[in-house]
Coordinates of C-alpha atoms and ligand atoms in Angstrom, one line a residue:
M1 CA 154.0 -27.5 121.5
K2 CA 155.4 -28.0 118.0
T3 CA 155.6 -25.1 115.6
V4 CA 155.5 -25.3 111.8
F5 CA 157.3 -22.6 110.0
S6 CA 158.7 -21.9 106.5
P7 CA 161.2 -19.1 105.6
A8 CA 159.5 -18.9 102.2
H9 CA 157.1 -16.4 103.8
A10 CA 159.8 -13.7 103.1
R11 CA 159.2 -14.1 99.3
H12 CA 156.1 -11.9 99.9
H13 CA 157.7 -8.6 100.7
P14 CA 155.4 -5.6 99.9
H15 CA 156.6 -2.1 100.5
H16 CA 153.3 -0.3 100.2
E17 CA 149.6 -0.7 100.8
I18 CA 146.6 1.4 100.2
S19 CA 145.0 2.3 103.5
D20 CA 143.4 5.3 105.1
G21 CA 142.5 6.4 101.6
T22 CA 146.1 6.7 100.4
L23 CA 149.4 4.9 99.6
K24 CA 151.2 4.1 102.9
P25 CA 154.1 1.9 104.0
A26 CA 153.0 -1.8 104.2
V27 CA 152.4 -3.3 107.6
E28 CA 152.1 -6.9 106.7
I29 CA 155.9 -7.4 106.3
P30 CA 158.4 -10.3 106.8
S31 CA 159.7 -9.0 110.1
R32 CA 156.3 -10.0 111.7
A33 CA 157.0 -13.7 111.2
E34 CA 160.7 -13.3 112.2
M35 CA 159.7 -11.6 115.5
V36 CA 157.2 -14.4 116.3
L37 CA 159.8 -17.1 115.5
A38 CA 162.4 -15.4 117.7
A39 CA 160.0 -15.1 120.6
I40 CA 158.8 -18.7 120.6
E41 CA 162.5 -19.9 120.3
A42 CA 163.4 -17.7 123.2
A43 CA 160.4 -19.1 125.2
G44 CA 161.5 -22.7 124.4
L45 CA 158.0 -23.5 123.1
G46 CA 159.2 -26.7 121.4
E47 CA 160.4 -28.2 118.2
I48 CA 160.2 -26.1 115.0
L49 CA 159.3 -28.2 111.9
P50 CA 159.3 -27.3 108.2
P51 CA 156.0 -27.8 106.3
E52 CA 155.2 -30.7 104.0
P53 CA 154.1 -29.7 100.5
I54 CA 150.3 -29.1 100.4
D55 CA 148.0 -31.5 98.6
R56 CA 146.8 -29.6 95.6
A57 CA 143.4 -31.4 95.7
L58 CA 142.9 -30.2 99.3
L59 CA 143.9 -26.6 98.3
E60 CA 141.3 -26.8 95.4
R61 CA 138.5 -28.1 97.7
I62 CA 138.7 -24.7 99.5
H63 CA 139.9 -22.5 96.7
D64 CA 138.5 -22.3 93.1
P65 CA 141.1 -24.0 90.8
A66 CA 140.9 -21.0 88.4
Y67 CA 141.8 -18.7 91.3
V68 CA 144.8 -20.8 92.3
A69 CA 146.0 -20.8 88.7
F70 CA 145.5 -17.0 88.6
L71 CA 147.8 -16.5 91.7
E72 CA 150.3 -18.9 90.2
T73 CA 150.6 -17.0 87.0
V74 CA 149.8 -13.4 87.7
W75 CA 153.3 -12.2 88.3
D76 CA 154.4 -13.6 84.9
A77 CA 151.5 -11.8 83.4
H78 CA 152.6 -8.6 85.2
R79 CA 156.1 -8.9 83.7
A80 CA 154.8 -9.9 80.3
A81 CA 152.7 -6.7 80.3
G82 CA 156.0 -4.8 80.6
R83 CA 155.3 -3.6 84.1
A84 CA 158.6 -3.1 86.0
E85 CA 157.1 -2.1 89.4
D86 CA 157.8 -4.6 92.1
E87 CA 154.2 -4.6 93.5
A88 CA 150.8 -4.6 91.8
F89 CA 147.4 -3.4 93.0
P90 CA 143.9 -4.0 91.6
F91 CA 141.7 -1.0 91.0
V92 CA 138.4 -2.2 89.4
W93 CA 135.9 -4.8 90.6
P94 CA 132.7 -6.5 89.2
T95 CA 130.4 -4.9 91.8
P96 CA 126.6 -5.7 91.7
G97 CA 125.1 -4.6 88.4
L98 CA 128.3 -5.6 86.4
R99 CA 129.3 -9.0 85.2
P100 CA 130.7 -11.1 88.0
D101 CA 130.5 -14.3 85.9
R102 CA 133.3 -13.7 83.4
A103 CA 137.0 -13.4 84.2
P104 CA 138.4 -10.9 81.7
R105 CA 141.5 -11.5 79.6
H106 CA 143.2 -8.2 80.6
L107 CA 145.5 -8.3 83.6
D108 CA 143.8 -5.4 85.4
G109 CA 140.4 -7.0 84.9
R110 CA 141.7 -10.3 86.2
M111 CA 143.2 -8.7 89.3
G112 CA 139.9 -7.1 90.1
F113 CA 138.0 -10.3 89.3
Y114 CA 140.0 -12.3 91.8
S115 CA 140.3 -9.7 94.6
F116 CA 138.0 -7.6 96.8
D117 CA 140.2 -4.7 98.0
A118 CA 143.2 -2.5 96.9
G119 CA 145.0 -3.0 100.2
T120 CA 146.7 -6.2 99.3
P121 CA 149.7 -5.9 96.9
L122 CA 150.9 -8.8 94.8
T123 CA 154.7 -9.2 94.6
A124 CA 157.1 -11.4 92.7
G125 CA 157.1 -14.1 95.4
T126 CA 153.5 -13.8 96.6
F127 CA 152.3 -17.2 95.3
E128 CA 155.3 -19.1 96.7
A129 CA 154.9 -17.4 100.1
A130 CA 151.1 -17.9 100.2
L131 CA 151.5 -21.6 99.2
A132 CA 154.1 -22.1 101.9
S133 CA 151.8 -20.4 104.4
A134 CA 149.0 -22.8 103.5
S135 CA 151.4 -25.7 103.7
V136 CA 152.4 -24.6 107.2
A137 CA 148.7 -24.6 108.3
V138 CA 147.9 -28.0 106.8
T139 CA 151.0 -29.5 108.2
G140 CA 150.0 -28.2 111.6
A141 CA 146.6 -29.8 111.2
G142 CA 148.4 -33.0 110.3
L143 CA 150.1 -32.9 113.7
I144 CA 146.7 -32.7 115.4
A145 CA 145.4 -35.5 113.3
A146 CA 148.5 -37.6 114.4
G147 CA 147.5 -37.1 118.0
E148 CA 149.2 -33.9 119.2
R149 CA 147.3 -32.0 121.9
S150 CA 148.2 -28.7 120.3
A151 CA 150.4 -27.2 117.5
F152 CA 151.3 -23.7 116.2
A153 CA 151.2 -22.9 112.5
L154 CA 153.4 -19.8 112.2
C155 CA 151.7 -18.6 109.0
R156 CA 152.6 -15.6 106.9
P157 CA 150.9 -14.1 104.9
P158 CA 147.8 -14.5 107.0
G159 CA 144.7 -16.2 105.7
H160 CA 141.3 -15.5 107.3
H161 CA 140.2 -12.7 104.8
A162 CA 140.9 -14.9 101.8
M163 CA 137.7 -16.1 100.1
A164 CA 137.3 -19.2 98.0
D165 CA 138.1 -17.2 94.8
R166 CA 139.4 -13.8 95.9
Y167 CA 142.3 -12.3 97.8
G168 CA 142.2 -9.3 100.1
G169 CA 143.1 -8.1 103.6
Y170 CA 146.7 -9.2 103.2
C171 CA 145.4 -12.8 102.6
F172 CA 145.7 -15.1 99.6
F173 CA 144.9 -18.6 100.8
N174 CA 142.7 -19.2 103.8
N175 CA 145.1 -21.1 106.0
A176 CA 142.7 -21.7 108.9
A177 CA 140.0 -23.0 106.4
L178 CA 142.6 -25.4 104.8
A179 CA 143.6 -26.6 108.3
A180 CA 140.0 -27.2 109.2
E181 CA 139.4 -29.0 105.9
R182 CA 142.4 -31.3 106.6
L183 CA 140.9 -32.2 110.0
V184 CA 137.4 -32.8 108.5
A185 CA 139.1 -35.2 106.1
D186 CA 140.4 -37.0 109.2
G187 CA 136.8 -37.5 110.3
R188 CA 136.7 -34.7 112.9
R189 CA 134.1 -32.2 113.8
V190 CA 135.9 -28.8 113.8
A191 CA 135.3 -25.4 115.3
I192 CA 137.2 -22.3 114.3
L193 CA 137.6 -19.6 116.9
D194 CA 138.8 -16.3 115.2
V195 CA 140.2 -13.8 117.7
D196 CA 141.8 -11.5 115.2
Y197 CA 140.6 -7.8 115.6
H198 CA 139.1 -8.0 112.1
H199 CA 136.3 -10.2 111.0
G200 CA 137.4 -13.3 109.1
N201 CA 135.1 -12.7 106.2
G202 CA 136.8 -15.4 104.1
T203 CA 136.5 -18.1 106.7
Q204 CA 132.9 -17.3 107.2
A205 CA 132.0 -17.3 103.5
I206 CA 133.9 -20.6 102.9
F207 CA 131.9 -22.5 105.5
Y208 CA 128.7 -20.5 105.5
D209 CA 126.5 -23.3 104.1
R210 CA 128.4 -26.1 105.9
G211 CA 127.4 -27.7 109.2
D212 CA 130.6 -29.6 109.8
V213 CA 132.8 -26.6 110.6
H214 CA 131.4 -24.2 113.3
V215 CA 132.8 -20.7 112.8
V216 CA 132.9 -18.2 115.7
S217 CA 134.5 -14.8 115.5
I218 CA 135.2 -11.9 117.9
H219 CA 136.0 -8.7 116.1
A220 CA 135.5 -5.0 115.6
D221 CA 132.0 -4.0 114.5
P222 CA 132.1 -4.0 110.7
D223 CA 130.1 -0.8 110.6
D224 CA 133.3 0.9 111.9
E225 CA 136.1 -1.4 110.7
Y226 CA 137.5 -3.4 107.9
P227 CA 136.2 -5.6 106.2
Y228 CA 133.0 -3.5 106.4
F229 CA 130.8 -5.7 104.3
L230 CA 130.6 -8.9 106.4
G231 CA 130.8 -9.8 110.1
H232 CA 127.4 -8.7 111.6
A233 CA 125.6 -10.6 114.4
D234 CA 122.7 -11.5 112.1
E235 CA 124.9 -13.6 109.8
I236 CA 124.2 -17.1 111.3
G237 CA 124.9 -19.4 108.3
E238 CA 122.6 -20.9 105.7
G239 CA 121.3 -24.3 104.6
H240 CA 123.3 -27.0 106.3
G241 CA 125.3 -24.2 108.0
E242 CA 122.4 -22.4 109.6
G243 CA 123.3 -21.9 113.2
A244 CA 126.9 -22.8 112.6
N245 CA 128.2 -19.2 112.2
L246 CA 128.5 -16.9 115.2
N247 CA 129.7 -13.3 115.0
L248 CA 130.4 -11.3 118.1
P249 CA 131.1 -7.8 116.9
L250 CA 132.4 -5.4 119.5
A251 CA 132.5 -1.6 119.7
L252 CA 135.9 0.1 119.0
G253 CA 137.8 0.5 122.3
A254 CA 136.9 -2.9 123.7
D255 CA 139.2 -3.9 126.6
W256 CA 139.6 -7.2 128.4
P257 CA 136.5 -7.1 130.6
V258 CA 134.4 -6.5 127.5
W259 CA 136.4 -8.8 125.2
S260 CA 136.6 -11.7 127.6
Q261 CA 132.8 -11.7 128.0
A262 CA 132.6 -12.3 124.2
L263 CA 135.2 -15.0 124.6
E264 CA 133.1 -16.8 127.1
I265 CA 130.1 -16.7 124.8
A266 CA 132.3 -17.9 121.9
L267 CA 133.6 -20.8 123.9
G268 CA 130.2 -21.7 125.2
S269 CA 129.0 -21.9 121.6
I270 CA 132.0 -24.0 120.6
E271 CA 131.4 -26.4 123.5
R272 CA 127.8 -26.9 122.4
H273 CA 129.0 -27.9 119.0
R274 CA 131.1 -30.6 120.6
P275 CA 134.1 -30.4 118.3
D276 CA 136.9 -32.9 118.1
A277 CA 139.4 -30.2 117.2
V278 CA 139.5 -26.4 117.5
V279 CA 141.4 -24.2 115.0
V280 CA 142.2 -20.8 116.6
S281 CA 142.8 -18.0 114.1
L282 CA 145.3 -16.2 116.3
G283 CA 145.4 -12.5 115.4
L284 CA 147.4 -10.4 117.8
D285 CA 145.9 -7.2 116.6
P286 CA 143.4 -6.7 119.4
Y287 CA 146.5 -5.4 121.2
E288 CA 146.3 -1.9 122.7
A289 CA 149.3 -0.6 120.7
D290 CA 148.5 -2.2 117.3
P291 CA 148.9 0.6 114.7
I292 CA 145.8 -0.3 112.6
S293 CA 143.4 -1.5 115.3
H294 CA 141.3 -0.1 118.1
F295 CA 140.9 -2.7 120.9
R296 CA 142.7 -2.5 124.2
L297 CA 144.1 -5.9 125.1
T298 CA 147.4 -5.8 127.0
S299 CA 150.2 -8.3 126.9
D300 CA 149.0 -9.7 130.2
D301 CA 145.5 -10.2 128.6
F302 CA 147.1 -12.4 125.9
S303 CA 148.4 -14.6 128.7
R304 CA 144.9 -14.7 130.2
L305 CA 143.6 -15.6 126.7
G306 CA 146.1 -18.5 126.4
A307 CA 145.3 -19.8 129.9
R308 CA 141.6 -19.8 129.1
L309 CA 142.1 -21.6 125.8
G310 CA 144.2 -24.2 127.6
R311 CA 140.9 -25.3 129.3
I312 CA 139.5 -26.4 125.9
E313 CA 139.2 -30.1 126.2
C314 CA 139.9 -31.2 122.6
P315 CA 143.1 -30.6 120.6
V316 CA 143.8 -27.0 119.5
L317 CA 145.7 -25.8 116.4
F318 CA 146.8 -22.2 116.5
V319 CA 147.1 -20.5 113.1
L320 CA 148.8 -17.1 113.0
E321 CA 146.7 -14.3 111.5
G322 CA 147.2 -10.5 111.9
G323 CA 149.0 -8.3 114.4
Y324 CA 151.1 -5.3 113.3
A325 CA 152.7 -3.9 116.4
V326 CA 155.9 -5.7 115.2
E327 CA 158.0 -5.0 118.3
A328 CA 155.5 -6.6 120.7
L329 CA 154.1 -9.2 118.3
G330 CA 156.4 -12.0 119.2
A331 CA 156.0 -11.5 122.9
N332 CA 152.2 -11.4 122.7
C333 CA 152.1 -14.5 120.6
A334 CA 154.4 -16.4 122.9
A335 CA 152.3 -15.2 125.8
V336 CA 149.2 -16.9 124.4
L337 CA 151.0 -20.1 123.6
T338 CA 153.1 -20.5 126.8
A339 CA 150.0 -19.7 128.9
F340 CA 148.0 -22.3 126.9
E341 CA 150.7 -24.9 127.7
G342 CA 150.9 -23.8 131.4
G343 CA 147.1 -24.1 131.6
Ligands
ZN1 ZN1 143.4 -8.4 111.7

């Protein structure tokens, strides 16, 4: 299996985040990607390729051009405002009852307008890293379009929380959605299987009214876990997308027997959609020792997951999402991918 990777991910290097109601050390850090890269090299997974530059028109089919321009220029605005800090957080949002239709001129208003949480710091190199991550995903999709049976997009920062016009959940561009869009442009029916511990609210929202991309997610019940305001079982899509969105929320503490039952339901739904390509949003944070999550998958369970995904009949693109148990992250990721190949 070929891997696509860009060292530009390290340009996004936050030191803090707001979580558990306070300022804490950041967990979405460059060592995550380095650990995954080292593990797949050690496992001999296959060739590692650099990404091709992303087609801006493709990027702007998934993301609002004004949002892309905001991310591209926000750090210059941060410096122009005389702010010397090396990370920036939004703190005010146009919630219902306020004006969500106008992007303010002021930097703080703009950060709130284009975000949905305070847990996702902007840094000097965030745009470059996010653009590289998106390029990695789309290049991976290009490998599938060119006839590969599988590919691994080693993306960082992750993407599945990013909405069409808002960042959050450590995500800026929706890498999996961009990869799916690239495959749709190739004439394929696409399914996205999101196995990250957290609901992929951005992916769901982007495709919610579309029938050509089937979105299935297994995640912690949003009544108890981030992103809280999306991810319930009664969200089934709308318009052309009605019936093309499936959420499988699970109670905190879910282990492999529980989680794998949801996986079978997810794969059955995907099979009925008869896709020509599957994009797996590969979050490794269902892991039992993940510092911010509460599922109980073991490293052996990630091998079981990979082997099961290896029985999917159409091509599969893996897109790296979350996973914060940095010491085990690489091994768990390699376990999925090598078991997929073995299966
Ligand atoms: Zn996650």
